[in-house]
Short mmCIF file of C-alpha atoms and ligand atoms in Angstrom, two decimals:
data_model
loop_
_atom_site.label_atom_id
_atom_site.label_comp_id
_atom_site.label_asym_id
_atom_site.label_seq_id
_atom_site.Cartn_x
_atom_site.Cartn_y
_atom_site.Cartn_z
CA MET G 244 96.43 208.20 128.65
CA ARG G 245 93.45 210.43 129.24
CA ILE G 246 94.67 213.96 128.43
CA ALA G 247 92.86 217.30 128.79
CA VAL G 248 94.02 220.14 126.53
CA VAL G 249 92.98 223.68 127.51
CA GLY G 250 93.18 226.21 124.69
CA ALA G 251 92.28 223.46 122.22
CA ALA G 252 91.35 225.89 119.42
CA GLY G 253 94.73 227.64 119.52
CA MET G 254 97.82 227.22 117.36
CA VAL G 255 99.51 224.98 119.93
CA GLY G 256 96.44 223.37 121.51
CA SER G 257 94.93 222.18 118.23
CA ARG G 258 98.20 220.55 117.21
CA VAL G 259 98.61 218.89 120.61
CA VAL G 260 95.09 217.47 120.24
CA ASN G 261 95.91 216.10 116.76
CA GLU G 262 99.25 214.64 117.88
CA ALA G 263 97.69 213.00 120.94
CA VAL G 264 94.80 211.52 118.94
CA GLY G 265 97.28 210.21 116.37
CA ARG G 266 99.06 208.38 119.18
CA GLY G 267 95.84 206.78 120.38
CA HIS G 268 95.28 208.81 123.55
CA ASP G 269 91.88 209.62 124.99
CA LEU G 270 91.31 213.38 124.63
CA ILE G 271 89.26 216.05 126.36
CA ALA G 272 89.53 219.27 124.32
CA VAL G 273 88.56 222.35 126.32
CA PHE G 274 87.27 225.28 124.25
CA ARG G 275 86.35 228.70 125.57
CA LYS G 276 84.19 229.46 122.53
CA GLU G 277 82.22 227.10 120.31
CA PRO G 278 84.89 225.57 117.99
CA THR G 279 84.59 226.67 114.35
CA ALA G 280 85.89 223.31 113.09
CA ALA G 281 84.80 219.91 114.38
CA PRO G 282 87.42 218.31 116.64
CA PRO G 283 88.92 215.02 115.41
CA PRO G 284 86.64 211.96 115.78
CA GLY G 285 86.67 210.49 119.26
CA VAL G 286 87.69 213.73 120.98
CA LEU G 287 85.40 214.88 123.78
CA ALA G 288 84.91 218.62 123.19
CA VAL G 289 83.83 220.60 126.24
CA GLY G 290 83.33 224.28 126.93
CA GLY G 291 84.98 226.09 129.78
CA ASP G 292 86.97 229.07 130.94
CA ALA G 293 90.40 228.32 132.36
CA ASN G 294 89.83 231.01 134.97
CA ASP G 295 87.17 228.85 136.63
CA PRO G 296 89.24 226.39 138.71
CA GLY G 297 86.14 224.66 140.09
CA HIS G 298 84.85 223.78 136.62
CA MET G 299 88.34 222.90 135.39
CA GLY G 300 88.93 220.70 138.45
CA ARG G 301 85.77 218.72 137.64
CA LEU G 302 86.78 218.38 133.96
CA PHE G 303 90.24 217.20 134.98
CA ALA G 304 88.99 214.49 137.36
CA GLY G 305 90.27 211.11 136.18
CA THR G 306 92.75 212.53 133.66
CA ASP G 307 96.40 211.42 133.54
CA ALA G 308 97.78 214.70 132.19
CA ILE G 309 96.72 218.24 131.39
CA VAL G 310 98.19 220.51 128.76
CA ALA G 311 97.77 224.25 129.36
CA ALA G 312 97.97 225.99 125.98
CA THR G 313 96.10 229.22 126.64
CA ARG G 314 97.36 232.62 125.58
CA PRO G 315 95.85 235.97 126.56
CA ALA G 316 94.54 238.23 123.83
CA PRO G 317 96.81 241.18 122.97
CA GLY G 318 96.39 243.92 125.58
CA HIS G 319 95.37 241.39 128.25
CA GLU G 320 98.80 239.87 128.92
CA ASP G 321 98.45 240.65 132.62
CA THR G 322 95.83 237.86 132.85
CA ALA G 323 98.35 235.12 132.04
CA VAL G 324 99.40 234.55 135.66
CA ARG G 325 95.82 234.39 136.93
CA THR G 326 94.81 231.92 134.20
CA THR G 327 97.88 229.74 134.71
CA THR G 328 97.42 229.75 138.49
CA ALA G 329 93.77 228.72 138.10
CA LEU G 330 94.81 225.80 135.88
CA LEU G 331 97.57 224.77 138.31
CA THR G 332 95.07 224.82 141.15
CA ALA G 333 92.56 222.76 139.18
CA ALA G 334 95.30 220.26 138.27
CA ALA G 335 96.35 219.98 141.91
CA THR G 336 92.72 219.41 142.94
CA ALA G 337 92.43 216.61 140.39
CA ARG G 338 95.88 215.28 141.40
CA THR G 339 96.95 215.33 137.76
CA ARG G 340 100.25 216.56 136.37
CA ILE G 341 100.13 219.59 134.11
CA LEU G 342 102.39 220.65 131.25
CA VAL G 343 102.31 224.41 130.68
CA VAL G 344 103.24 225.56 127.19
CA GLY G 345 104.78 228.91 128.01
CA GLY G 346 107.19 231.30 126.35
CA ALA G 347 110.86 231.54 125.44
CA ALA G 348 111.33 234.67 127.58
CA PRO G 349 112.46 232.97 130.84
CA LEU G 350 115.25 231.05 129.04
CA ARG G 351 118.87 232.21 129.17
CA ASN G 352 120.37 233.92 126.15
CA PRO G 353 122.87 231.41 124.64
CA GLY G 354 125.38 234.17 123.83
CA HIS G 355 124.99 235.98 127.17
CA PRO G 356 124.14 233.43 129.88
CA ASP G 357 123.73 236.24 132.45
CA ARG G 358 120.83 237.64 130.42
CA LEU G 359 117.32 236.28 129.91
CA VAL G 360 115.76 236.05 126.47
CA LEU G 361 113.17 238.47 127.89
CA ASP G 362 115.88 241.13 128.04
CA SER G 363 117.36 240.31 124.62
CA PRO G 364 115.92 242.54 121.87
CA GLU G 365 117.46 240.28 119.21
CA TYR G 366 114.95 237.61 120.29
CA VAL G 367 112.16 239.72 121.81
CA PRO G 368 111.34 242.80 119.74
CA GLU G 369 109.45 245.53 121.56
CA ARG G 370 106.06 244.44 120.16
CA PHE G 371 106.41 241.04 121.89
CA ARG G 372 107.68 242.47 125.18
CA ALA G 373 104.32 242.30 127.00
CA ILE G 374 103.59 238.64 126.18
CA ALA G 375 107.24 237.78 126.87
CA ALA G 376 107.10 239.40 130.32
CA ALA G 377 103.81 237.57 130.95
CA SER G 378 105.41 234.22 130.14
CA ALA G 379 108.30 234.90 132.52
CA ALA G 380 105.75 235.73 135.26
CA GLN G 381 103.85 232.56 134.31
CA LEU G 382 106.93 230.43 135.08
CA ASP G 383 107.39 232.25 138.40
CA ALA G 384 103.76 231.36 139.23
CA CYS G 385 104.48 227.71 138.48
CA ARG G 386 107.58 227.74 140.70
CA THR G 387 105.59 228.79 143.75
CA HIS G 388 102.62 226.46 143.15
CA PRO G 389 102.33 223.00 144.74
CA ALA G 390 100.88 221.39 141.57
CA ASP G 391 102.86 218.71 139.71
CA TRP G 392 103.87 220.96 136.80
CA VAL G 393 106.39 221.08 133.97
CA TYR G 394 106.98 224.23 131.90
CA LEU G 395 107.92 224.00 128.23
CA SER G 396 109.61 227.06 126.74
CA PRO G 397 109.38 227.09 122.94
CA PRO G 398 112.26 228.54 120.94
CA ALA G 399 112.07 232.21 119.87
CA LEU G 400 110.02 231.45 116.78
CA LEU G 401 107.06 229.09 116.99
CA GLU G 402 104.68 229.00 114.06
CA PRO G 403 102.60 226.56 112.01
CA GLY G 404 104.70 224.37 109.73
CA LEU G 405 105.62 220.79 109.02
CA ARG G 406 105.63 217.84 111.37
CA THR G 407 109.12 216.42 110.96
CA GLY G 408 109.04 214.47 114.22
CA ARG G 409 112.54 215.77 114.97
CA TYR G 410 113.70 218.36 117.48
CA ARG G 411 116.45 218.90 120.04
CA ARG G 412 115.72 219.13 123.72
CA GLY G 413 117.46 221.50 126.13
CA THR G 414 116.95 222.79 129.64
CA THR G 415 116.99 226.48 130.55
CA THR G 416 119.01 228.04 127.70
CA LEU G 417 117.48 229.00 124.34
CA LEU G 418 118.38 226.52 121.60
CA THR G 419 119.69 227.91 118.31
CA THR G 420 120.96 226.34 115.10
CA ALA G 421 124.40 227.00 113.60
CA ASP G 422 123.01 229.99 111.71
CA GLY G 423 121.67 231.50 114.93
CA ALA G 424 118.00 230.73 114.24
CA SER G 425 115.82 229.64 117.15
CA ARG G 426 112.66 228.03 115.85
CA VAL G 427 110.37 225.03 115.71
CA SER G 428 107.05 224.31 114.04
CA ALA G 429 103.95 224.10 116.22
CA GLU G 430 103.53 220.56 114.87
CA ASP G 431 106.95 219.49 116.18
CA LEU G 432 106.33 221.29 119.47
CA ALA G 433 103.24 219.08 119.81
CA VAL G 434 105.47 216.02 119.22
CA ALA G 435 107.69 217.22 122.09
CA VAL G 436 104.67 217.77 124.36
CA LEU G 437 103.47 214.21 123.81
CA ASP G 438 107.00 212.78 124.16
CA GLU G 439 107.28 214.53 127.54
CA LEU G 440 103.88 213.28 128.70
CA GLU G 441 104.68 209.70 127.64
CA ASN G 442 108.30 209.74 128.93
CA PRO G 443 108.88 212.59 131.39
CA GLY G 444 112.40 213.98 131.15
CA GLY G 445 112.53 215.00 134.80
CA GLU G 446 113.27 218.74 134.41
CA LYS G 447 110.66 221.19 135.66
CA HIS G 448 111.64 223.68 132.91
CA PHE G 449 112.81 222.54 129.50
CA THR G 450 112.98 223.83 125.96
CA ILE G 451 113.15 222.45 122.47
CA GLY G 452 114.24 223.64 119.03
CA TYR G 453 115.74 222.48 115.77
N1 NAP E 626 108.18 231.87 120.93
C1 NAP E 626 107.37 231.81 121.99
O1 NAP E 626 107.78 231.96 123.12
C2 NAP E 626 105.91 231.53 121.75
C3 NAP E 626 105.35 231.72 120.48
C4 NAP E 626 103.98 231.43 120.32
C5 NAP E 626 103.23 230.99 121.42
N2 NAP E 626 103.83 230.83 122.63
C6 NAP E 626 103.07 230.37 123.79
O2 NAP E 626 102.39 229.18 123.50
C7 NAP E 626 101.18 229.13 124.26
C8 NAP E 626 100.01 228.90 123.32
O3 NAP E 626 99.99 229.97 122.39
P1 NAP E 626 99.19 229.90 120.99
O4 NAP E 626 100.02 230.65 119.99
O5 NAP E 626 98.76 228.50 120.70
O6 NAP E 626 97.94 230.81 121.33
P2 NAP E 626 96.58 231.03 120.50
O7 NAP E 626 96.70 230.47 119.12
O8 NAP E 626 96.24 232.46 120.68
O9 NAP E 626 95.54 230.13 121.28
C9 NAP E 626 95.29 230.33 122.63
C10 NAP E 626 94.00 229.65 122.98
O10 NAP E 626 93.80 229.84 124.38
C11 NAP E 626 92.44 230.06 124.58
N3 NAP E 626 92.22 230.76 125.83
C12 NAP E 626 92.74 231.94 126.22
N4 NAP E 626 92.30 232.25 127.45
C13 NAP E 626 91.47 231.24 127.83
C14 NAP E 626 90.72 230.99 128.97
N5 NAP E 626 90.69 231.85 130.00
N6 NAP E 626 89.98 229.86 129.04
C15 NAP E 626 89.98 228.97 128.00
N7 NAP E 626 90.69 229.15 126.87
C16 NAP E 626 91.42 230.29 126.79
C17 NAP E 626 91.99 230.89 123.40
O11 NAP E 626 90.62 230.76 123.28
P3 NAP E 626 89.72 231.76 122.40
O12 NAP E 626 89.77 231.15 121.03
O13 NAP E 626 88.39 231.68 123.04
O14 NAP E 626 90.36 233.12 122.49
C18 NAP E 626 92.78 230.23 122.25
O15 NAP E 626 92.05 229.20 121.66
C19 NAP E 626 101.09 230.47 125.02
O16 NAP E 626 101.59 230.31 126.33
C20 NAP E 626 101.99 231.37 124.20
O17 NAP E 626 102.53 232.43 124.96
C21 NAP E 626 105.15 231.10 122.81
#
């Protein structure tokens, strides 16, 4: 597959690029700034701002899938919807499906199914409230957009770690382990992204976790 990854320098985007290259896919890595480290051999590195749907649409022409892995800088969370909408529009123009790596916030709380993770301080401490609200609004933007999208909600904790190649897949409720933890490594999230692109599960909104 020819896959474009936007946010390729980020925690998630860089791991999606590595996972996709390891599986033999043809990669376009979209960087907003000049990358500090060279992308893996064979990856086409291009510059571009996700908020420019015309430029993104041209970059996406001829791709089979797009991965949106952008995240607004702290204090600019209100830009998440605009950026996601621009990428959805560019994907629709290119007639390519797009996987949006979003947040855990729009998932249901497993202990209180009437409550979103967004409104669950045990999963979203106050300091993460703004980015959590932005990710819930991001999913709402997807739901009203005609693009061929799928939204992946990570578990509550997503951080660099080991690639085990193992994870569980769920739909719209946060996944937790027996001890109540909700986590996955960014490396295993990248495995799930590529699994979904290679074998779509069919849900518009899904989650993963250990
Ligand atoms: N538990 C959770 O729910 C959870 C936890 C972590 C992350 N996430 C989600 O996962 C996704 C990826 O997050 P991350 O941690 O990988 O973020 P990150 O490490 O901050 O990387 C985000 C990347 O997006 C790029 N970017 C931002 N705006 C852009 C734009 N307009 N045009 C082009 N590139 C742009 C940034 O580029 P620059 O380098 O130029 O700034 C950066 O490289 C986000 O949706 C985030 O909310 C969810």
